[in-house]
Every structure is written in C-alpha cells, then in structure tokens.
Short mmCIF file of C-alpha atoms in Angstrom, two decimals:
data_model
loop_
_atom_site.label_atom_id
_atom_site.label_comp_id
_atom_site.label_asym_id
_atom_site.label_seq_id
_atom_site.Cartn_x
_atom_site.Cartn_y
_atom_site.Cartn_z
CA UNK L 828 91.75 122.94 107.84
CA UNK L 829 95.00 124.37 105.98
CA UNK L 830 94.29 122.63 102.64
CA UNK L 831 90.94 123.95 102.51
CA UNK L 832 92.30 127.79 103.51
CA UNK L 833 94.71 127.75 100.81
CA UNK L 834 92.56 126.65 97.75
CA UNK L 835 90.26 129.40 99.15
CA UNK L 836 92.56 131.90 99.45
CA UNK L 837 93.95 130.96 96.24
CA UNK L 838 91.08 131.35 94.42
CA UNK L 839 90.41 134.92 95.85
CA UNK L 840 94.00 135.83 94.91
CA UNK L 841 93.21 134.49 91.64
CA UNK L 842 89.97 136.93 91.33
CA UNK L 843 92.03 140.22 92.59
CA UNK L 844 95.21 139.44 90.45
CA UNK L 845 92.50 139.48 87.41
CA UNK L 846 91.05 143.22 88.19
CA UNK L 847 94.53 144.36 89.78
CA UNK L 848 96.26 147.18 88.07
CA UNK L 849 99.29 146.37 85.29
CA UNK L 850 101.05 148.76 88.10
CA UNK L 851 100.54 146.43 90.82
CA UNK L 852 104.16 145.28 92.18
CA UNK L 853 102.80 141.76 93.93
CA UNK L 854 103.85 139.15 91.89
CA UNK L 855 100.34 137.41 92.30
CA UNK L 856 101.02 134.20 90.22
CA UNK L 857 103.90 133.42 92.50
CA UNK L 858 102.39 134.19 95.57
CA UNK L 859 98.98 132.24 94.73
CA UNK L 860 101.40 129.31 94.16
CA UNK L 861 102.67 129.66 97.15
CA UNK L 862 99.83 129.44 99.10
CA UNK L 863 98.26 126.52 97.38
CA UNK L 864 101.41 124.61 97.79
CA UNK L 865 101.11 125.13 101.91
CA UNK L 866 98.07 122.99 101.37
CA UNK L 867 99.29 120.60 99.12
CA UNK L 868 102.15 120.32 101.48
CA UNK L 869 100.08 119.38 103.91
CA UNK L 870 98.32 116.62 102.22
CA UNK L 871 101.67 115.06 100.86
CA UNK L 872 102.68 114.93 104.32
CA UNK L 873 99.45 113.33 105.89
CA UNK L 874 99.62 110.70 102.58
CA UNK L 875 103.37 110.19 103.62
CA UNK L 876 102.46 109.27 106.88
CA UNK L 877 100.01 106.76 106.01
CA UNK L 878 101.99 105.28 103.68
CA UNK L 879 104.61 104.89 106.30
CA UNK L 880 102.45 103.16 108.66
CA UNK L 881 101.00 100.93 106.25
CA UNK L 882 104.39 99.76 105.23
CA UNK L 883 105.52 99.28 108.66
CA UNK L 884 102.25 97.17 109.31
CA UNK L 885 102.99 95.13 106.21
CA UNK L 886 106.77 94.21 107.56
CA UNK L 887 105.43 93.21 110.40
CA UNK L 888 102.89 90.86 109.09
CA UNK L 889 105.25 89.58 106.75
CA UNK L 890 107.97 89.03 108.57
CA UNK L 891 105.94 87.99 112.46
CA UNK L 892 109.13 86.35 114.41
CA UNK L 893 111.63 89.09 113.19
CA UNK L 894 113.25 90.41 116.05
CA UNK L 895 112.38 94.03 114.06
CA UNK L 896 108.72 92.87 114.41
CA UNK L 897 107.58 94.62 117.31
CA UNK L 898 109.59 98.14 116.40
CA UNK L 899 107.52 97.78 113.00
CA UNK L 900 104.71 97.51 115.10
CA UNK L 901 105.25 100.24 117.08
CA UNK L 902 106.14 102.43 114.35
CA UNK L 903 103.22 102.11 112.62
CA UNK L 904 101.28 103.14 115.61
CA UNK L 905 103.46 106.10 115.81
CA UNK L 906 102.70 106.96 112.11
CA UNK L 907 99.08 106.63 112.53
CA UNK L 908 99.01 108.74 115.39
CA UNK L 909 100.66 111.55 113.30
CA UNK L 910 98.38 111.26 110.28
CA UNK L 911 95.67 111.64 112.43
CA UNK L 912 96.67 114.74 114.11
CA UNK L 913 97.67 115.88 110.36
CA UNK L 914 94.23 114.98 108.83
CA UNK L 915 91.99 117.72 108.01
CA UNK L 916 88.21 117.02 106.60
CA UNK L 917 88.99 118.27 103.73
CA UNK L 918 92.07 115.54 103.01
CA UNK L 919 89.65 112.85 103.42
CA UNK L 920 88.28 112.88 100.02
CA UNK L 921 91.41 113.03 98.68
CA UNK L 922 93.22 110.22 100.16
CA UNK L 923 93.32 106.66 98.26
CA UNK L 924 94.07 104.16 100.65
CA UNK L 925 94.18 101.74 98.66
CA UNK L 926 96.38 103.26 96.41
CA UNK L 927 99.16 103.94 99.79
CA UNK L 928 98.67 100.42 100.18
CA UNK L 929 100.32 99.59 96.78
CA UNK L 930 102.71 101.80 96.85
CA UNK L 931 103.51 100.18 100.62
CA UNK L 932 103.07 96.59 99.35
CA UNK L 933 105.79 97.49 96.54
CA UNK L 934 108.15 98.91 98.85
CA UNK L 935 108.47 95.92 100.72
CA UNK L 936 111.81 93.95 100.53
CA UNK L 937 111.98 90.38 98.78
CA UNK L 938 113.42 88.97 101.92
CA UNK L 939 114.37 90.28 105.12
CA UNK L 940 117.59 89.11 106.83
CA UNK L 941 117.71 86.17 104.23
CA UNK L 942 113.76 85.14 104.89
CA UNK L 943 111.17 85.79 102.52
CA UNK L 944 108.01 87.14 103.51
CA UNK L 945 104.80 85.34 104.74
CA UNK L 946 101.85 86.13 102.15
CA UNK L 947 100.08 89.12 102.65
CA UNK L 948 97.14 90.76 101.07
CA UNK L 949 97.34 92.05 97.70
CA UNK L 950 94.27 94.54 98.33
CA UNK L 951 94.10 96.98 101.10
CA UNK L 952 92.50 95.24 104.32
CA UNK L 953 91.61 98.75 105.75
CA UNK L 954 89.64 101.95 105.14
CA UNK L 955 91.09 105.37 105.97
CA UNK L 956 89.02 105.21 109.40
CA UNK L 957 90.24 102.19 110.51
CA UNK L 958 93.86 103.26 109.47
CA UNK L 959 93.30 106.41 111.37
CA UNK L 960 91.72 105.05 114.61
CA UNK L 961 93.67 104.54 117.58
CA UNK L 962 95.93 101.86 118.49
#
C-alpha cells in the first residue's frame, strides 16, 4: 500500500528531522515532501482512472446510438480494471465517487456529432465497490 507507506515514512522522517543535528546534510523537508508525493500521486492516478471510467460510462448512456458507444463502454471497462489494479486499501476512504461522478458529468459535451444527450442521472448511481467490480 504505497499511500499508507509513504505517509508512514514521511511521519518517521519528520520525527527524525526534528531531532537531527544542524550539520545534517540531508534536505529533510524536500525528502519528506517527495516521499509523501509518491502516495498522493498514486491516489491521484486512481481517482483519474475512475473519473475517466465514469465519463465514458456517461457518454455511452447519454448517446447510446452513437457509433462510438461500444468503444466508450470498452474504455470504461478498461479504466475500471486499471483503477481496480491501482487501488490500495488506504485509498478507499479517500475516494469520493459522488465527486468524481460530478466531475465526469460536468465534462460531458452539450452535443455529440450534433445530437443532444439523453438524460442521465444527476446523482451518482454507483458505489465505489460497484465501480470497481469486474465487467
């Protein structure tokens, strides 16, 4: 669990840096920041994959007759699979699926190839577990 590991390591380094001698050549603040960023980066990546999955799911729902709908559905499945692979236990509590859904909804275009979208739910219809489920 990279996120949990990076947070733990950063905390340990903060404690060490607080007691390190003043002639210590290590740039503790930057080392700590870089280690923390490893975990944050993994979390951002997982959120991005979930947002992309939701966006493609929404496009397929809003324009089911589009020639691109099968590709959007396939892409959504792939993004969900990648997110499932990237997810670590400590990320679960930090992923706001409703917020990601709102972002994906806001990113939908007003029309696709000159066609207005069919209505889609304004409220996220899936949980994180459902989104991460196979298929």
